[in-house]
mmCIF file of C-alpha atoms in Angstrom:
data_model
loop_
_atom_site.group_PDB
_atom_site.id
_atom_site.type_symbol
_atom_site.label_atom_id
_atom_site.label_comp_id
_atom_site.label_asym_id
_atom_site.label_seq_id
_atom_site.Cartn_x
_atom_site.Cartn_y
_atom_site.Cartn_z
ATOM 1 C CA UNK A 1 0.000 0.000 0.000
ATOM 2 C CA UNK A 2 1.422 3.395 -0.882
ATOM 3 C CA UNK A 3 0.298 6.375 1.137
ATOM 4 C CA UNK A 4 1.906 9.618 2.208
ATOM 5 C CA UNK A 5 2.086 9.526 5.989
ATOM 6 C CA UNK A 6 -0.611 11.961 7.195
ATOM 7 C CA UNK A 7 1.058 12.587 10.550
ATOM 8 C CA UNK A 8 4.284 14.046 9.212
ATOM 9 C CA UNK A 9 5.077 17.460 7.877
ATOM 10 C CA UNK A 10 5.348 17.195 4.138
ATOM 11 C CA UNK A 11 6.990 19.686 1.844
ATOM 12 C CA UNK A 12 4.422 21.327 -0.388
ATOM 13 C CA UNK A 13 4.217 19.587 -3.796
ATOM 14 C CA UNK A 14 6.990 17.133 -2.853
ATOM 15 C CA UNK A 15 5.210 13.989 -4.049
ATOM 16 C CA UNK A 16 4.356 14.539 -7.689
ATOM 17 C CA UNK A 17 2.841 11.971 -10.040
ATOM 18 C CA UNK A 18 6.373 11.054 -11.164
ATOM 19 C CA UNK A 19 7.539 10.659 -7.567
ATOM 20 C CA UNK A 20 4.415 8.625 -6.715
ATOM 21 C CA UNK A 21 5.390 6.183 -9.495
ATOM 22 C CA UNK A 22 8.893 5.876 -7.996
ATOM 23 C CA UNK A 23 7.351 5.150 -4.590
ATOM 24 C CA UNK A 24 4.848 2.627 -6.003
ATOM 25 C CA UNK A 25 7.553 0.668 -7.829
ATOM 26 C CA UNK A 26 9.691 0.544 -4.678
ATOM 27 C CA UNK A 27 6.773 -0.698 -2.569
ATOM 28 C CA UNK A 28 6.060 -3.423 -5.111
ATOM 29 C CA UNK A 29 9.732 -4.412 -5.281
ATOM 30 C CA UNK A 30 10.122 -4.412 -1.483
ATOM 31 C CA UNK A 31 6.964 -6.508 -1.134
ATOM 32 C CA UNK A 32 8.338 -9.042 -3.615
ATOM 33 C CA UNK A 33 11.715 -9.136 -1.851
ATOM 34 C CA UNK A 34 10.237 -9.531 1.638
ATOM 35 C CA UNK A 35 7.445 -12.001 0.819
ATOM 36 C CA UNK A 36 8.697 -13.933 -2.191
ATOM 37 C CA UNK A 37 5.695 -15.747 -3.649
ATOM 38 C CA UNK A 38 3.660 -15.547 -0.455
ATOM 39 C CA UNK A 39 0.518 -13.410 -0.151
ATOM 40 C CA UNK A 40 0.481 -10.411 2.188
ATOM 41 C CA UNK A 41 -2.051 -11.004 4.969
ATOM 42 C CA UNK A 42 -4.153 -8.482 6.918
ATOM 43 C CA UNK A 43 -1.820 -8.248 9.950
ATOM 44 C CA UNK A 44 0.961 -6.402 8.114
ATOM 45 C CA UNK A 45 1.320 -3.479 5.717
ATOM 46 C CA UNK A 46 4.106 -2.043 3.623
ATOM 47 C CA UNK A 47 3.574 1.692 3.310
ATOM 48 C CA UNK A 48 5.585 4.601 1.994
ATOM 49 C CA UNK A 49 5.785 8.362 1.979
ATOM 50 C CA UNK A 50 7.924 11.184 3.228
ATOM 51 C CA UNK A 51 9.215 11.281 6.772
ATOM 52 C CA UNK A 52 10.581 14.760 7.304
ATOM 53 C CA UNK A 53 10.979 15.078 11.052
ATOM 54 C CA UNK A 54 11.041 13.162 14.323
ATOM 55 C CA UNK A 55 7.277 13.561 14.783
ATOM 56 C CA UNK A 56 6.915 11.069 11.931
ATOM 57 C CA UNK A 57 8.124 8.287 14.211
ATOM 58 C CA UNK A 58 5.255 8.990 16.606
ATOM 59 C CA UNK A 59 2.809 9.174 13.690
ATOM 60 C CA UNK A 60 3.928 5.723 12.505
ATOM 61 C CA UNK A 61 3.392 4.291 16.001
ATOM 62 C CA UNK A 62 -0.073 5.861 16.178
ATOM 63 C CA UNK A 63 -0.906 4.496 12.732
ATOM 64 C CA UNK A 64 0.210 0.970 13.668
ATOM 65 C CA UNK A 65 -1.863 1.177 16.849
ATOM 66 C CA UNK A 66 -4.966 2.537 15.094
ATOM 67 C CA UNK A 67 -4.777 -0.049 12.304
ATOM 68 C CA UNK A 68 -3.690 -2.931 14.536
ATOM 69 C CA UNK A 69 -1.025 -3.881 11.994
ATOM 70 C CA UNK A 70 2.735 -4.270 11.815
ATOM 71 C CA UNK A 71 4.240 -1.737 9.426
ATOM 72 C CA UNK A 72 7.218 -1.653 7.127
ATOM 73 C CA UNK A 73 7.625 2.003 6.168
ATOM 74 C CA UNK A 74 9.681 3.092 3.177
ATOM 75 C CA UNK A 75 10.688 6.750 3.507
ATOM 76 C CA UNK A 76 11.385 8.821 0.399
ATOM 77 C CA UNK A 77 12.791 12.247 -0.222
ATOM 78 C CA UNK A 78 14.815 14.428 -2.516
ATOM 79 C CA UNK A 79 18.563 13.793 -2.521
ATOM 80 C CA UNK A 80 21.499 14.725 -4.737
ATOM 81 C CA UNK A 81 20.605 11.614 -6.782
ATOM 82 C CA UNK A 82 16.968 12.705 -7.208
ATOM 83 C CA UNK A 83 13.836 11.490 -5.493
ATOM 84 C CA UNK A 84 14.592 8.105 -3.926
ATOM 85 C CA UNK A 85 14.309 5.729 -0.990
ATOM 86 C CA UNK A 86 16.027 7.315 2.015
ATOM 87 C CA UNK A 87 15.093 5.058 4.933
ATOM 88 C CA UNK A 88 13.360 1.842 5.950
ATOM 89 C CA UNK A 89 11.524 1.583 9.277
ATOM 90 C CA UNK A 90 9.658 -1.171 11.082
ATOM 91 C CA UNK A 91 6.852 -0.648 13.575
ATOM 92 C CA UNK A 92 5.276 -3.457 15.591
ATOM 93 C CA UNK A 93 3.041 -3.398 18.635
ATOM 94 C CA UNK A 94 3.580 -6.213 21.110
ATOM 95 C CA UNK A 95 1.956 -6.454 24.540
ATOM 96 C CA UNK A 96 1.175 -2.736 24.608
ATOM 97 C CA UNK A 97 4.735 -1.727 23.650
ATOM 98 C CA UNK A 98 5.514 -0.133 20.298
ATOM 99 C CA UNK A 99 8.758 -1.332 18.765
ATOM 100 C CA UNK A 100 9.724 1.354 16.273
ATOM 101 C CA UNK A 101 13.049 1.165 14.419
ATOM 102 C CA UNK A 102 14.187 3.761 11.901
ATOM 103 C CA UNK A 103 17.418 3.511 9.924
ATOM 104 C CA UNK A 104 16.923 -0.089 8.801
ATOM 105 C CA UNK A 105 18.307 -1.684 5.616
ATOM 106 C CA UNK A 106 17.275 -4.597 3.431
ATOM 107 C CA UNK A 107 19.512 -7.670 3.542
ATOM 108 C CA UNK A 108 19.433 -10.491 0.990
ATOM 109 C CA UNK A 109 21.080 -13.811 1.871
ATOM 110 C CA UNK A 110 23.545 -15.381 -0.525
ATOM 111 C CA UNK A 111 20.942 -18.011 -1.440
ATOM 112 C CA UNK A 112 18.748 -15.249 -2.873
ATOM 113 C CA UNK A 113 15.834 -16.274 -0.682
ATOM 114 C CA UNK A 114 13.509 -13.671 0.802
ATOM 115 C CA UNK A 115 15.047 -10.458 2.066
ATOM 116 C CA UNK A 116 15.013 -9.477 5.725
ATOM 117 C CA UNK A 117 15.260 -6.099 7.421
ATOM 118 C CA UNK A 118 18.349 -5.191 9.416
ATOM 119 C CA UNK A 119 18.028 -2.532 12.095
ATOM 120 C CA UNK A 120 20.931 -0.270 13.024
ATOM 121 C CA UNK A 121 24.019 -2.166 14.239
ATOM 122 C CA UNK A 122 23.324 -1.395 17.908
ATOM 123 C CA UNK A 123 19.915 -3.135 17.733
ATOM 124 C CA UNK A 124 19.836 -6.872 18.343
ATOM 125 C CA UNK A 125 18.824 -9.266 15.564
ATOM 126 C CA UNK A 126 16.819 -8.627 12.390
ATOM 127 C CA UNK A 127 13.202 -8.642 11.192
ATOM 128 C CA UNK A 128 11.507 -11.059 8.818
ATOM 129 C CA UNK A 129 8.133 -10.257 7.276
ATOM 130 C CA UNK A 130 5.890 -13.274 7.637
ATOM 131 C CA UNK A 131 2.783 -12.846 5.488
ATOM 132 C CA UNK A 132 0.781 -11.334 8.354
ATOM 133 C CA UNK A 133 3.308 -9.987 10.861
ATOM 134 C CA UNK A 134 6.844 -8.808 11.484
ATOM 135 C CA UNK A 135 8.924 -11.359 13.331
ATOM 136 C CA UNK A 136 12.060 -10.479 15.284
ATOM 137 C CA UNK A 137 14.894 -12.979 14.860
ATOM 138 C CA UNK A 138 17.414 -12.712 17.691
ATOM 139 C CA UNK A 139 20.610 -12.880 15.608
ATOM 140 C CA UNK A 140 22.297 -10.924 12.866
ATOM 141 C CA UNK A 141 22.882 -12.664 9.530
ATOM 142 C CA UNK A 142 26.415 -13.307 8.265
ATOM 143 C CA UNK A 143 28.298 -11.045 5.845
ATOM 144 C CA UNK A 144 26.152 -8.000 6.521
ATOM 145 C CA UNK A 145 27.723 -5.609 4.007
ATOM 146 C CA UNK A 146 27.569 -8.201 1.202
ATOM 147 C CA UNK A 147 23.918 -8.949 2.023
ATOM 148 C CA UNK A 148 23.028 -5.263 1.996
ATOM 149 C CA UNK A 149 24.766 -4.863 -1.374
ATOM 150 C CA UNK A 150 22.864 -7.879 -2.780
ATOM 151 C CA UNK A 151 19.565 -6.446 -1.512
ATOM 152 C CA UNK A 152 20.291 -3.000 -2.957
ATOM 153 C CA UNK A 153 21.131 -4.517 -6.345
ATOM 154 C CA UNK A 154 18.041 -6.751 -6.291
ATOM 155 C CA UNK A 155 15.782 -3.842 -5.333
ATOM 156 C CA UNK A 156 17.106 -1.842 -8.288
ATOM 157 C CA UNK A 157 16.547 -4.759 -10.671
ATOM 158 C CA UNK A 158 12.945 -5.142 -9.477
ATOM 159 C CA UNK A 159 12.124 -1.424 -9.440
ATOM 160 C CA UNK A 160 13.169 -0.803 -13.044
ATOM 161 C CA UNK A 161 10.686 -3.117 -14.803
ATOM 162 C CA UNK A 162 8.156 -3.163 -11.966
ATOM 163 C CA UNK A 163 6.672 -6.165 -10.179
ATOM 164 C CA UNK A 164 3.293 -7.804 -10.713
ATOM 165 C CA UNK A 165 1.761 -8.578 -7.317
ATOM 166 C CA UNK A 166 -1.660 -9.542 -8.670
ATOM 167 C CA UNK A 167 -3.492 -11.598 -6.072
ATOM 168 C CA UNK A 168 -0.650 -11.342 -3.514
ATOM 169 C CA UNK A 169 -0.891 -7.722 -2.343
ATOM 170 C CA UNK A 170 -3.064 -4.696 -2.988
ATOM 171 C CA UNK A 171 -1.220 -1.539 -3.995
ATOM 172 C CA UNK A 172 -3.114 1.702 -3.416
ATOM 173 C CA UNK A 173 -1.651 4.951 -4.642
ATOM 174 C CA UNK A 174 -3.143 8.103 -3.235
ATOM 175 C CA UNK A 175 -2.387 11.007 -5.557
ATOM 176 C CA UNK A 176 -1.123 14.241 -4.125
ATOM 177 C CA UNK A 177 -0.027 17.585 -5.554
ATOM 178 C CA UNK A 178 1.327 17.755 -9.093
#
């Protein structure tokens, strides 16, 4: 699902139709990488938009709580390389506690199986997206830098042509300013 995060301050006219297409293709590619051929279930969502300040972290937690879903959030913004993915975050509510990690990266194992999400180095373990929830795995995978490079390359290869998720996930694009 692609939506601009309503709880964050967004630059006026930042997400154009062209930028919305960039976001949509990344959400589709990330969904493919994280789920493989599985179907996304109601307990989890992959969303995207701009996250321009620290209040966005609180907005993501409130959104996860209101929806009752685990979230993978892809943050986008303008950089020297153009409009692109700038951050990956995970948000999961467990036993009344919101686990909210910004600064994550995709990691792809050497086998090319499904990607996982690595939090910052000081955070224990990694996250795997099961079809309906985020699961925390209490160890880091091997060869972290190589796995991040594989995931970055794979994401680029999937974004370029686009990914068909028919029947496995619903992608909603909410248009904003042109």
